[in-house]
C-alpha positions as protocol buffer text, in pm:
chain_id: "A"
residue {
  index: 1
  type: UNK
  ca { x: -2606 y: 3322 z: 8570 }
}
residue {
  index: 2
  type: UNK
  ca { x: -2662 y: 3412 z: 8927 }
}
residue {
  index: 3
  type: UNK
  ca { x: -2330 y: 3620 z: 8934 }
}
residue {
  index: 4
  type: UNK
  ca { x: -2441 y: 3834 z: 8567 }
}
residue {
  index: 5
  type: UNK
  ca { x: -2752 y: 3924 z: 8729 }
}
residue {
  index: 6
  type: UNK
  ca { x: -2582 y: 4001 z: 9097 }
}
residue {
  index: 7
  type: UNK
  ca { x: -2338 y: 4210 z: 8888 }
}
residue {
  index: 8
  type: UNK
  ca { x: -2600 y: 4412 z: 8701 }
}
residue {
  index: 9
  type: UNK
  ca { x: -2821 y: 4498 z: 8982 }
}
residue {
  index: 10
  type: UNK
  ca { x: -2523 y: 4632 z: 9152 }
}
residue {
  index: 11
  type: UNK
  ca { x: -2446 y: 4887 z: 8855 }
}
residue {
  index: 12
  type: UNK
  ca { x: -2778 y: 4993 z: 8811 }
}
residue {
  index: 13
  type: UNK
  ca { x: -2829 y: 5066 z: 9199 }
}
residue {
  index: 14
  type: UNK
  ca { x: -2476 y: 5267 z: 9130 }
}
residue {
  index: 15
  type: UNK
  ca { x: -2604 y: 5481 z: 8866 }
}
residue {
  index: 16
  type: UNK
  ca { x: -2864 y: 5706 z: 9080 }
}
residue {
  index: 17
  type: UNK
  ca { x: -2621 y: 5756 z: 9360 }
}
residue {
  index: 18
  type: UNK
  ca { x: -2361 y: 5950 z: 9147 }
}
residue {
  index: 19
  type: UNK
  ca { x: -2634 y: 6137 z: 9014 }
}
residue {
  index: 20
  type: UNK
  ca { x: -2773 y: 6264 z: 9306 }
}
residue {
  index: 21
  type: UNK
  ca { x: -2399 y: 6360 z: 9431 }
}
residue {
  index: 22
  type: UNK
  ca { x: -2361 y: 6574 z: 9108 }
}
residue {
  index: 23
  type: UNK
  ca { x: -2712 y: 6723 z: 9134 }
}
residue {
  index: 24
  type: UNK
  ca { x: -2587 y: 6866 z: 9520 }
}
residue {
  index: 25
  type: UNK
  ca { x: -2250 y: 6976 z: 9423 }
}
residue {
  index: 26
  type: UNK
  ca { x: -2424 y: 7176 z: 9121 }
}
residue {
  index: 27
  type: UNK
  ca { x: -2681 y: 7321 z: 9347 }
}
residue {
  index: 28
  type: UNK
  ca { x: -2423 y: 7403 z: 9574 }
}
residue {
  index: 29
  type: UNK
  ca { x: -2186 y: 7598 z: 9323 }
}
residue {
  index: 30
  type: UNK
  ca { x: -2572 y: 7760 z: 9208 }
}
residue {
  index: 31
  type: UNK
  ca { x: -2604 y: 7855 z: 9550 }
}
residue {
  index: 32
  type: UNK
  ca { x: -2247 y: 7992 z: 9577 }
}
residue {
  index: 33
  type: UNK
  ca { x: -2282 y: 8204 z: 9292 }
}
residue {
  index: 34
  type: UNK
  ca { x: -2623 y: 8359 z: 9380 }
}
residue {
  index: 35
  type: UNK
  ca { x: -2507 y: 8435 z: 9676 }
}
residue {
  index: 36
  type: UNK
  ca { x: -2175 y: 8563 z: 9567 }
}
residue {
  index: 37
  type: UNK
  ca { x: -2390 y: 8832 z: 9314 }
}
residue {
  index: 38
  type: UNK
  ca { x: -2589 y: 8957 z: 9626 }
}
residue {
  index: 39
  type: UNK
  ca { x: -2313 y: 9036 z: 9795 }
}
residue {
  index: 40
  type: UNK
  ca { x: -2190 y: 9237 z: 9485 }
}
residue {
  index: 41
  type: UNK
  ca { x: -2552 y: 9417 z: 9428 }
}
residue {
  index: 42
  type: UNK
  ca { x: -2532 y: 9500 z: 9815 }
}
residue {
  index: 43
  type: UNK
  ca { x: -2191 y: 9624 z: 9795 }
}
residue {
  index: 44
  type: UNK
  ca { x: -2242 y: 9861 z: 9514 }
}
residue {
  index: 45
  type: UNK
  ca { x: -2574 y: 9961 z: 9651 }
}
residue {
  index: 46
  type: UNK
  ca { x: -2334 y: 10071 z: 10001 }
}
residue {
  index: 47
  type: UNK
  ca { x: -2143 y: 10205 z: 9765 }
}
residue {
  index: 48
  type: UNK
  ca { x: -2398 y: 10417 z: 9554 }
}
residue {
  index: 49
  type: UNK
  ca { x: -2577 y: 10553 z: 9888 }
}
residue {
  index: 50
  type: UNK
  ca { x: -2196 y: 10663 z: 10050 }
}
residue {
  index: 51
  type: UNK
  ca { x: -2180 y: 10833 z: 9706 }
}
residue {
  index: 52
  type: UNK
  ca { x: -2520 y: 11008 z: 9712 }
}
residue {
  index: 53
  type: UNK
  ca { x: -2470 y: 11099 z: 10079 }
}
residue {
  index: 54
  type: UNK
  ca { x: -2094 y: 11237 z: 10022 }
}
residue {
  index: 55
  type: UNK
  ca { x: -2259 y: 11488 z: 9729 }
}
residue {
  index: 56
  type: UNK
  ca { x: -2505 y: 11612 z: 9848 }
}
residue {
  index: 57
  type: UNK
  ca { x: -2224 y: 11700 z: 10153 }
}
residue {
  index: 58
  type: UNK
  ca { x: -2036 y: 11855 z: 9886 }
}
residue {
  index: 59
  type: UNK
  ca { x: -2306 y: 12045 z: 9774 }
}
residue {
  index: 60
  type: UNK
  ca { x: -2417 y: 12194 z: 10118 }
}
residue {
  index: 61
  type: UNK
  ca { x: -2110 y: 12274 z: 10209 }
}
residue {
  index: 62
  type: UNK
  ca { x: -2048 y: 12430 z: 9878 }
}
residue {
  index: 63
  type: UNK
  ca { x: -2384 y: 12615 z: 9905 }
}
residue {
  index: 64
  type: UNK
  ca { x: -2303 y: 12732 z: 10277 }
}
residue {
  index: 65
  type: UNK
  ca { x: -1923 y: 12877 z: 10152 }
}
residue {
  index: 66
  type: UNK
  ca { x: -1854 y: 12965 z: 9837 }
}
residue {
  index: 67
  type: UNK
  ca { x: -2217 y: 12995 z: 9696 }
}
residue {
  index: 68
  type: UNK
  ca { x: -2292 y: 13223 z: 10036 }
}
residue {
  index: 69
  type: UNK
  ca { x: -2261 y: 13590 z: 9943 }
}
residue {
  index: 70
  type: UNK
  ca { x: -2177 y: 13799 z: 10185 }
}
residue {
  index: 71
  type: UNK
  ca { x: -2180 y: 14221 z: 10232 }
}
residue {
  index: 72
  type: UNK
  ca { x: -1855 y: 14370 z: 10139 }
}
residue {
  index: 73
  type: UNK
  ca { x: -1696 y: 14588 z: 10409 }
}
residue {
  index: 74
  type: UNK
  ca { x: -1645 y: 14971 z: 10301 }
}
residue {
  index: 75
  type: UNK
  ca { x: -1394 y: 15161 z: 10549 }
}
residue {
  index: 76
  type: UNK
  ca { x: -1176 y: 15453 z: 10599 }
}
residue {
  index: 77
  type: UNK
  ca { x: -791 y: 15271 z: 10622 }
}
residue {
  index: 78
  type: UNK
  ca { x: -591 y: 15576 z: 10599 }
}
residue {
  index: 79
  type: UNK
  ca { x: -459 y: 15897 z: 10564 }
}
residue {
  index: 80
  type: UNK
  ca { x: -168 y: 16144 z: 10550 }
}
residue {
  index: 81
  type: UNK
  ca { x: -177 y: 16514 z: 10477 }
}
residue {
  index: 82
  type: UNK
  ca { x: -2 y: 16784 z: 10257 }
}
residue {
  index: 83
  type: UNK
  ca { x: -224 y: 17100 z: 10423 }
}
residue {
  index: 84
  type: UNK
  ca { x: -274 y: 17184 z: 10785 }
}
residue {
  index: 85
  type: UNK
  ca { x: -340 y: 17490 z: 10824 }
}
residue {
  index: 86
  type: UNK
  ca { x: -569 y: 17582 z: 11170 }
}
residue {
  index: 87
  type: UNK
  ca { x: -679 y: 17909 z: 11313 }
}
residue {
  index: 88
  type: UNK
  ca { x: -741 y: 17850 z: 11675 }
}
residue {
  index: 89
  type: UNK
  ca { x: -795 y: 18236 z: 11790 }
}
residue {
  index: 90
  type: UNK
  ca { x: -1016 y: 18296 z: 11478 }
}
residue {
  index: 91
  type: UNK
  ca { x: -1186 y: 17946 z: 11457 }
}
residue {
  index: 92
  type: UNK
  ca { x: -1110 y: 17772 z: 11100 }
}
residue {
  index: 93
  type: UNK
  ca { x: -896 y: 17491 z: 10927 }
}
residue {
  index: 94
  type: UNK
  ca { x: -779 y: 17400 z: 10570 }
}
residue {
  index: 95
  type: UNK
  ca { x: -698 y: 17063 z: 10591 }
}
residue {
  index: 96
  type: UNK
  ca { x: -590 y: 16892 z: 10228 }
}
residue {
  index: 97
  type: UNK
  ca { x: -560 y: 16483 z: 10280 }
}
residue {
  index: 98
  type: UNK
  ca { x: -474 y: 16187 z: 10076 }
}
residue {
  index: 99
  type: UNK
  ca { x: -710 y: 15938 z: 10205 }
}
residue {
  index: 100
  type: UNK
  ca { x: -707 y: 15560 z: 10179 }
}
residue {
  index: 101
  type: UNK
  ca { x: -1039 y: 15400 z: 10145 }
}
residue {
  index: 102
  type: UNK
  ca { x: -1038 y: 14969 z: 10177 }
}
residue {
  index: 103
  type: UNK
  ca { x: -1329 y: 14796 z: 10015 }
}
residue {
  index: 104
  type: UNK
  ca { x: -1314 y: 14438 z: 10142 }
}
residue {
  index: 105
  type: UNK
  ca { x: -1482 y: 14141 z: 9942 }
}
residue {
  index: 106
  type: UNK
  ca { x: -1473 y: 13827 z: 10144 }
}
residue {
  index: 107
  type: UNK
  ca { x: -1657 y: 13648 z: 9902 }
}
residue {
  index: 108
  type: UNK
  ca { x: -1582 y: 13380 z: 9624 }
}
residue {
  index: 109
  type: UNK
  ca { x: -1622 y: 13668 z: 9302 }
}
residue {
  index: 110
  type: UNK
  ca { x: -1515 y: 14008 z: 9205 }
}
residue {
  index: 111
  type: UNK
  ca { x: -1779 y: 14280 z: 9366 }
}
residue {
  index: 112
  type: UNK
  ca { x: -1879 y: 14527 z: 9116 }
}
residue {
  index: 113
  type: UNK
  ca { x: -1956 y: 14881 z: 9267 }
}
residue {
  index: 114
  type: UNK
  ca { x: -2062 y: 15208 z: 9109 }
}
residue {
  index: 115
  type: UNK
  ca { x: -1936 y: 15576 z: 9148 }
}
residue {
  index: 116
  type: UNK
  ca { x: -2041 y: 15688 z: 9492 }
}
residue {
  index: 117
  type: UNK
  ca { x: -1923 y: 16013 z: 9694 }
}
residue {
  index: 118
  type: UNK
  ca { x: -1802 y: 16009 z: 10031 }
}
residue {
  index: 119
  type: UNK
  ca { x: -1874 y: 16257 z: 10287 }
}
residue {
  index: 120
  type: UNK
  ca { x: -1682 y: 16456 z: 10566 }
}
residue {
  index: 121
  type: UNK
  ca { x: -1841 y: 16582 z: 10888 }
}
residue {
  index: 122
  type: UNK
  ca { x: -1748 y: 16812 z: 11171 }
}
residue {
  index: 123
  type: UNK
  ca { x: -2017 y: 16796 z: 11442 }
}
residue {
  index: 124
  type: UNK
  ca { x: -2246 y: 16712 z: 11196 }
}
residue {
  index: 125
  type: UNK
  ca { x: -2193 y: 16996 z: 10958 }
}
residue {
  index: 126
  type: UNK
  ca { x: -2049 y: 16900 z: 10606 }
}
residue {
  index: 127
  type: UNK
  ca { x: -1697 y: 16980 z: 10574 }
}
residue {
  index: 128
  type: UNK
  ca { x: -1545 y: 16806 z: 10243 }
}
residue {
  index: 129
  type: UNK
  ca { x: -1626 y: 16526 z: 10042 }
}
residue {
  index: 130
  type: UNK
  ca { x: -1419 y: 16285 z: 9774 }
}
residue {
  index: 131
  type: UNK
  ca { x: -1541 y: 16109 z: 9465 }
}
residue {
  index: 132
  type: UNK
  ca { x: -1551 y: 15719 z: 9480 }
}
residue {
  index: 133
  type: UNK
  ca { x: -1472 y: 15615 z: 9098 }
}
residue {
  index: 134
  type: UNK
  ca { x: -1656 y: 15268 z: 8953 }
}
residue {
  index: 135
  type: UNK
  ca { x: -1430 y: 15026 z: 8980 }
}
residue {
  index: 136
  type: UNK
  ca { x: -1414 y: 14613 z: 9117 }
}
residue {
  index: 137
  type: UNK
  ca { x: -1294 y: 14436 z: 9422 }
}
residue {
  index: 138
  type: UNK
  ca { x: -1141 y: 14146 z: 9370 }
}
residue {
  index: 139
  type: UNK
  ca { x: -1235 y: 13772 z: 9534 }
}
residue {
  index: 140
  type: UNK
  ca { x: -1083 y: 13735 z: 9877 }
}
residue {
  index: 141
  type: UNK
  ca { x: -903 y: 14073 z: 9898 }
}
residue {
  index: 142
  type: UNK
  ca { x: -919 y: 14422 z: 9964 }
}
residue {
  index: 143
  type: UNK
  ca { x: -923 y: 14687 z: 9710 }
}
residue {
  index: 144
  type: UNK
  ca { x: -752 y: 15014 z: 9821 }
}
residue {
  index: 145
  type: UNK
  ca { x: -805 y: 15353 z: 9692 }
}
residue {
  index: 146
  type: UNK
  ca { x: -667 y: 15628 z: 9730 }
}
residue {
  index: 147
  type: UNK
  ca { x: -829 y: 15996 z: 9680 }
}
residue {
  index: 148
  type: UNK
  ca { x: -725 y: 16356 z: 9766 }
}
residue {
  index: 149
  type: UNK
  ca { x: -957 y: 16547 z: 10013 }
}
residue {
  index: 150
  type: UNK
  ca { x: -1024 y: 16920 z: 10073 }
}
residue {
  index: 151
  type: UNK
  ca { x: -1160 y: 16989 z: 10420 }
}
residue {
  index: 152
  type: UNK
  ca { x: -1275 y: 17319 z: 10499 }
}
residue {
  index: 153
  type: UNK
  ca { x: -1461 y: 17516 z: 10804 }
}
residue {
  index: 154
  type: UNK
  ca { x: -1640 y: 17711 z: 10583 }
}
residue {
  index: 155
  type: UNK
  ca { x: -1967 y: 17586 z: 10648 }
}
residue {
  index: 156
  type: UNK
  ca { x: -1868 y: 17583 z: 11036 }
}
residue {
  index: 157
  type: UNK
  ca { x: -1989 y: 17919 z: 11184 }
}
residue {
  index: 158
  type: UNK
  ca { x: -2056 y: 17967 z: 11542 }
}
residue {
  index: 159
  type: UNK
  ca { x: -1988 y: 17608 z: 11653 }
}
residue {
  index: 160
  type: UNK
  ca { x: -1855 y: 17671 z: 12063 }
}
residue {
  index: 161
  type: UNK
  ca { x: -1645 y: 17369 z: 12010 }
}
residue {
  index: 162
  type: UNK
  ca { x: -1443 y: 17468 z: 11716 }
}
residue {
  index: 163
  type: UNK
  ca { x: -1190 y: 17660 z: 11942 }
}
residue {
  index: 164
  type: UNK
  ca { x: -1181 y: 17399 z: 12193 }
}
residue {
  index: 165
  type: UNK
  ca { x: -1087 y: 17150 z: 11956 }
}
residue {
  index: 166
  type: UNK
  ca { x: -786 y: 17383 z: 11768 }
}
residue {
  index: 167
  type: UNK
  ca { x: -676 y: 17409 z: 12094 }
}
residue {
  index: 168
  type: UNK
  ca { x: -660 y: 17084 z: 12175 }
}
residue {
  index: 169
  type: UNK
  ca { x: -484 y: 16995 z: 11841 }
}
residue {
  index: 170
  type: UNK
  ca { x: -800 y: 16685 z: 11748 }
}
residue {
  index: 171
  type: UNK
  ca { x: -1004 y: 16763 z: 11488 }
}
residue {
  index: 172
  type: UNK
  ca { x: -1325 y: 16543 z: 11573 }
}
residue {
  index: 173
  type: UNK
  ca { x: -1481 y: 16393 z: 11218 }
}
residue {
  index: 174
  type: UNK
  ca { x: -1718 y: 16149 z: 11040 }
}
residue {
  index: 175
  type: UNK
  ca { x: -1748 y: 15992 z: 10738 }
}
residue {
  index: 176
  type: UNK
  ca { x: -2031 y: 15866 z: 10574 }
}
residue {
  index: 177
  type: UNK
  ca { x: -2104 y: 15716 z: 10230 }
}
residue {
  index: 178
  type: UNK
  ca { x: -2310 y: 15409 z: 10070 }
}
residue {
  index: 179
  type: UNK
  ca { x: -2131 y: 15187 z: 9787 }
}
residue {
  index: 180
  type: UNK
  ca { x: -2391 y: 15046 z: 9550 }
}
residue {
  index: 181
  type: UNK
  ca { x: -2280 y: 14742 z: 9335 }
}
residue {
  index: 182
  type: UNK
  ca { x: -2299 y: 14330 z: 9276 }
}
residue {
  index: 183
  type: UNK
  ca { x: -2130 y: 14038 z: 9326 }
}
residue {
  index: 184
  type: UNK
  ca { x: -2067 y: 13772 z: 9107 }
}
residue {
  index: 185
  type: UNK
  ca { x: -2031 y: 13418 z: 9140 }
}
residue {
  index: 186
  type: UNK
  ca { x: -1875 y: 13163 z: 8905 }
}
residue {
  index: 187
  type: UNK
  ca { x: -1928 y: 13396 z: 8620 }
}
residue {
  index: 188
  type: UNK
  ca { x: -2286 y: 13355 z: 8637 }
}
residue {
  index: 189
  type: UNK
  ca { x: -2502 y: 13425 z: 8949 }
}
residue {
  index: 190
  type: UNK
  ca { x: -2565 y: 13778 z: 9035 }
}
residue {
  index: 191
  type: UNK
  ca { x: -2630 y: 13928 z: 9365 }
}
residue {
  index: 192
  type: UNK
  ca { x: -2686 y: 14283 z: 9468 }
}
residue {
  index: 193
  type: UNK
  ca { x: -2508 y: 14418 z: 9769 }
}
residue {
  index: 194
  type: UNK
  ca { x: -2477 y: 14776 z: 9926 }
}
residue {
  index: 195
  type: UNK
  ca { x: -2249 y: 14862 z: 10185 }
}
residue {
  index: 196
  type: UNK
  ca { x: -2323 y: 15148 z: 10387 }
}
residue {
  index: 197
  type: UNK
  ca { x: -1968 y: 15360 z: 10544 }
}
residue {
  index: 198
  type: UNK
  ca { x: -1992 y: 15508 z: 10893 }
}
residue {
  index: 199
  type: UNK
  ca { x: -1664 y: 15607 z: 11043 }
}
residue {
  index: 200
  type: UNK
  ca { x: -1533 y: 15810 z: 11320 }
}
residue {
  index: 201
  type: UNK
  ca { x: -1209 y: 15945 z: 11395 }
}
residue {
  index: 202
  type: UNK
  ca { x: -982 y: 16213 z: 11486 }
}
residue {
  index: 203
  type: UNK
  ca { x: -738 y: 16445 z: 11292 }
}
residue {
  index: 204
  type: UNK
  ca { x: -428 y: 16542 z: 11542 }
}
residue {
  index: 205
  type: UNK
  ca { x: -345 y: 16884 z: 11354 }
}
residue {
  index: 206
  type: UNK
  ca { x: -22 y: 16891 z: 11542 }
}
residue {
  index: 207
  type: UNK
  ca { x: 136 y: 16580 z: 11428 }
}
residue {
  index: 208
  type: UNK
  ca { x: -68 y: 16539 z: 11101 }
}
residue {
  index: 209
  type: UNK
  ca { x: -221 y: 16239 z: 11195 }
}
residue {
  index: 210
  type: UNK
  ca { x: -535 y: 16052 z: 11148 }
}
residue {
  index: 211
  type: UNK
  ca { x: -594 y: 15861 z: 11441 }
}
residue {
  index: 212
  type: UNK
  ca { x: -915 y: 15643 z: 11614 }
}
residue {
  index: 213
  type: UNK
  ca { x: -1060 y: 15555 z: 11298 }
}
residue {
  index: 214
  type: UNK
  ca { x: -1384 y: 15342 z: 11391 }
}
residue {
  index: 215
  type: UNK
  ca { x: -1619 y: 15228 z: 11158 }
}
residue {
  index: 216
  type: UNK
  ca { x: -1920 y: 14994 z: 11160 }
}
């Protein structure tokens, strides 16, 4: 009788032990997990903020290049000529030219421009002019045209310098024009730009060339 009871009191002290030991190992595994799903939330929170910061990088870079519209360039490339004819003894020139003209669109869309003339100076005095027809510059390029010119003294009398200058075979002139029109970006955004033209260079009337072109 003495052993029964010894041997029941020893199984019921048993009991609690093994229950405590499973209580800790599920607390533990609890524990594990919880801490295995913070790690998770604070990884994808890392990785939403790296995402937020790397668009909105995107997006000020985009908005600093391509969105940035910038004012075409309109120049005087060019030129050769079919007509020299110059009158050094009795001051005048005829001068008939097939001039190149560069409009250059560094931006991300087409620029747009209307018809605009372009004007040809000789100390100031108006000596010839050509028509600029409406037409488009493409995105990152240059559009050339190229237009026939009639340059005349006519309007030059009594200039000192005329003679000088026959002499000297260089034809001082300037060019001056502004280019109206838009550009447009992705289809969508609008934004008007003029370009103003104001070139200098010489004509050498004895080899028929234009040369020193410098415009700003």
């Amino acid at each position: 009788m003495a052993e029964g009871q010894k041997s029941g009191y020893d199984g019921h002290q048993l009991a609690p032990a093994n229950g405590y030991a499973r209580s800790d190992a599920e607390a533990a595994t609890a524990h594990d997990a919880q801490e295995l799903r913070r790690q998770k939330r604070k990884k994808w929170l890392l990785y939403g903020i790296a995402f937020v910061v790397f668009q909105t990088a995107i997006i000020v870079l985009f908005s600093l290049t391509v969105m940035k519209v910038k004012t075409p360039k309109f120049r005087v490339r060019s030129s050769s000529f079919n007509t020299v004819d110059v009158q050094p003894t009795n001051p005048s020139f005829t001068l008939n030219m097939n001039a190149q003209f560069g409009v250059k669109n560094t931006n991300f869309g087409p620029y747009k421009y209307d018809i605009t003339t372009v004007y040809f100076y000789y100390n100031d005095i108006p000596v010839g002019s050509a028509i600029i027809r409406k037409s488009k510059a493409s995105f990152l390029s240059t559009k050339k045209i190229n237009v026939a010119v009639d340059l005349t003294s006519a309007n030059v009398t009594g200039n000192p310098n005329l003679a000088s200058d026959l002499n000297n075979g260089i034809l001082p002139l300037t060019s001056t024009s502004r280019l109206n029109g838009k550009v447009e970006l992705m289809l969508i955004f609008k934004k008007k730009k003029a370009v103003n033209m104001n070139c200098t260079m010489n004509v050498n009337t004895t080899t028929r060339e234009l040369q020193n072109v410098v415009c700003k």
